[in-house]
Structures are given as structure tokens and as C-alpha cells.
Coordinates of C-alpha atoms in Angstrom, one line a residue:
M1 CA 60.4 -20.1 -39.0
R2 CA 58.7 -20.1 -35.5
K3 CA 58.9 -23.3 -33.8
S4 CA 55.6 -25.1 -33.0
R5 CA 55.0 -25.2 -29.2
F6 CA 53.7 -28.6 -27.8
G7 CA 52.1 -29.9 -24.6
V8 CA 51.9 -33.5 -23.7
I9 CA 49.0 -35.1 -21.8
G10 CA 50.0 -38.3 -20.2
V11 CA 53.7 -39.0 -19.9
G12 CA 53.6 -42.7 -19.4
T13 CA 56.1 -44.7 -21.8
W14 CA 54.5 -43.2 -24.9
G15 CA 54.1 -39.8 -23.7
E16 CA 57.7 -39.4 -22.5
N17 CA 58.5 -40.5 -26.2
H18 CA 56.5 -37.6 -27.6
V19 CA 58.2 -35.0 -25.0
R20 CA 61.7 -36.6 -26.1
T21 CA 60.9 -36.4 -29.7
Y22 CA 59.5 -32.8 -29.4
S23 CA 62.6 -31.7 -27.6
Q24 CA 64.9 -32.8 -30.1
N25 CA 63.1 -31.7 -33.2
P26 CA 64.6 -28.1 -34.2
R27 CA 61.2 -27.1 -35.5
S28 CA 59.3 -27.8 -32.1
E29 CA 59.5 -27.0 -28.6
I30 CA 58.0 -28.7 -25.6
V31 CA 56.3 -26.2 -23.3
A32 CA 54.4 -28.5 -20.7
I33 CA 53.4 -31.8 -19.7
S34 CA 50.5 -33.2 -17.7
D35 CA 50.0 -36.5 -15.7
I36 CA 48.0 -37.6 -12.9
N37 CA 50.9 -39.5 -11.6
E38 CA 52.6 -36.7 -9.9
E39 CA 56.1 -38.3 -9.1
R40 CA 56.5 -39.4 -12.7
G41 CA 55.1 -36.0 -14.0
K42 CA 57.5 -33.9 -12.0
A43 CA 60.4 -36.2 -12.7
I44 CA 60.1 -35.9 -16.5
G45 CA 59.3 -32.1 -16.2
E46 CA 62.4 -31.7 -14.4
R47 CA 64.6 -33.9 -17.0
Y48 CA 63.3 -31.8 -19.9
G49 CA 63.1 -28.3 -18.2
V50 CA 59.4 -27.9 -18.8
R51 CA 56.4 -27.0 -16.5
Y52 CA 54.2 -29.8 -15.1
Y53 CA 50.7 -29.8 -14.3
K54 CA 48.7 -32.5 -12.5
D55 CA 45.4 -31.4 -14.1
Y56 CA 45.9 -31.3 -18.2
R57 CA 43.0 -28.6 -18.2
E58 CA 45.6 -26.2 -16.4
L59 CA 48.2 -27.0 -19.4
L60 CA 45.3 -26.3 -21.9
K61 CA 44.9 -22.6 -20.3
D62 CA 48.5 -21.9 -21.6
K63 CA 48.0 -19.5 -24.6
T64 CA 51.7 -20.3 -26.0
I65 CA 50.8 -23.8 -26.6
D66 CA 49.8 -24.7 -30.2
A67 CA 49.3 -28.1 -30.1
V68 CA 49.1 -31.1 -27.5
S69 CA 49.9 -34.9 -27.8
V70 CA 47.3 -37.0 -25.9
A71 CA 49.1 -40.1 -24.8
T72 CA 46.8 -40.9 -21.7
P73 CA 45.6 -44.9 -21.6
D74 CA 43.2 -45.5 -24.6
F75 CA 39.9 -45.5 -22.8
L76 CA 40.9 -41.9 -21.5
H77 CA 41.2 -40.4 -24.7
K78 CA 37.8 -38.6 -25.1
E79 CA 37.8 -35.9 -22.2
P80 CA 41.3 -34.5 -23.2
C81 CA 40.9 -34.6 -26.7
I82 CA 37.4 -32.7 -26.5
D83 CA 38.9 -30.0 -23.9
A84 CA 41.9 -29.5 -26.1
A85 CA 39.9 -29.1 -29.3
E86 CA 37.6 -26.7 -27.2
A87 CA 40.7 -24.8 -26.1
G88 CA 41.7 -24.3 -29.7
K89 CA 44.8 -26.7 -29.7
H90 CA 45.6 -28.9 -32.6
I91 CA 45.7 -32.7 -31.4
L92 CA 47.9 -35.6 -31.9
V93 CA 46.3 -38.5 -30.3
E94 CA 48.0 -42.1 -29.6
K95 CA 46.2 -44.8 -31.5
P96 CA 43.3 -45.7 -30.9
L97 CA 41.5 -42.7 -31.3
A98 CA 38.9 -44.0 -29.0
T99 CA 37.6 -47.3 -27.4
T100 CA 34.1 -46.8 -28.4
V101 CA 32.6 -45.4 -31.9
E102 CA 30.5 -42.9 -29.9
D103 CA 33.7 -41.4 -28.1
A104 CA 35.5 -41.5 -31.4
E105 CA 32.7 -39.5 -33.1
A106 CA 32.5 -36.9 -30.2
I107 CA 36.2 -36.3 -30.6
V108 CA 36.0 -35.7 -34.4
K109 CA 32.8 -33.6 -34.0
A110 CA 34.6 -31.5 -31.3
A111 CA 37.8 -31.0 -33.7
R112 CA 35.5 -30.0 -36.7
K113 CA 33.5 -27.5 -34.6
A114 CA 36.7 -26.0 -33.3
G115 CA 38.5 -25.9 -36.6
I116 CA 41.5 -27.7 -35.4
K117 CA 43.8 -30.5 -36.6
L118 CA 43.2 -33.7 -35.3
M119 CA 45.4 -36.6 -36.2
V120 CA 46.0 -40.1 -34.9
D121 CA 49.6 -41.3 -34.3
F122 CA 49.5 -44.5 -36.1
H123 CA 53.0 -44.8 -37.3
N124 CA 53.2 -48.1 -38.8
R125 CA 52.5 -47.3 -42.5
S126 CA 55.1 -49.5 -43.9
G127 CA 57.0 -52.6 -43.3
E128 CA 56.2 -56.5 -43.7
G129 CA 52.5 -56.1 -42.7
I130 CA 51.8 -53.3 -45.3
A131 CA 52.1 -53.9 -49.0
F132 CA 51.1 -51.8 -52.3
G133 CA 48.0 -52.8 -53.9
E134 CA 46.5 -51.6 -57.1
G135 CA 47.3 -47.9 -58.1
D136 CA 50.0 -47.7 -55.4
R137 CA 47.3 -47.8 -52.8
R138 CA 48.7 -49.4 -49.6
A139 CA 47.0 -52.6 -48.4
C140 CA 47.1 -54.0 -44.8
L141 CA 48.0 -57.6 -44.9
Y142 CA 47.3 -58.2 -41.4
I143 CA 45.9 -56.6 -38.2
R144 CA 46.8 -57.5 -34.5
Q145 CA 45.7 -55.7 -31.7
D146 CA 46.7 -56.4 -28.0
Q147 CA 45.2 -54.4 -25.4
Q148 CA 46.1 -54.1 -21.6
H149 CA 43.7 -53.2 -18.9

């Protein structure tokens, strides 16, 4: 079975977690990363033995990359997601998908038009905040969001 080949756009705390996870999964391969912080990007690229790009659009030109993780700050998800869709890359984007309804709709529209898979990395699907409702449908017991700008 061929490994899925990934790029990661934005390698702050969550983005580096994506890089580490892809590098540890026997079914995936991390190919390249991108971050506007050159010092951090180069250091993480060296640590994991992958190419580093300051401009994510250069990463998207790599035909060997199947999919990207977008782990930029929340308000910067729109452009990398749309550009990745237009480049034919499947997308895993950190939550939230976008900070405005208009941006979220634009991302979804681009993904549909390109025929690629788009997924939001919302990993808290179980735990004390989630319970089963009627028909085994999950029901959220509470929602809390803290934002830092």
C-alpha cells in the first residue's frame, strides 16, 4: 500500500504536532512544511528531515504531495485552504474551519469545485462533554471556546 504524502502549512504548536504524527504513522510520509517564521520552519524541517518553504504556495507546487494540513492561526485559514484545493490537494484544517461564515463558505466551495476532500480536525468526539442521545446520536453537553489574538 502506498503511503499518503503530506505537507503541513503552519508549524506552530499544532502544526508541529501534525508533522510529528505524520512522521510516526507507517501509512503516511511528511514531505514538506511551510511557515512564515523562517527560524522555526527551518528548525522543524531539519528535525524531521523534510523540505521547508517560507511561502506555502511553493509547497503546493510539489506534485508528490497528496494532502496538506493547514495549521495557521484561525483567521488565516481561508487563503491556504482555497489555494490547496485549487492545487488539487486534500485538506485537513485545524478547527475552526474559518472565523467568518463567508470564509467557511468560500473554503467549502473551493473544495467542492476541485473535487478534493476537506476535513476539519475536530478531535474531541468523546469524553465527559459528549454523551449519547436517542438512537446513539452523539449530543454535545457543553461548548466552550477560548480565543487568543
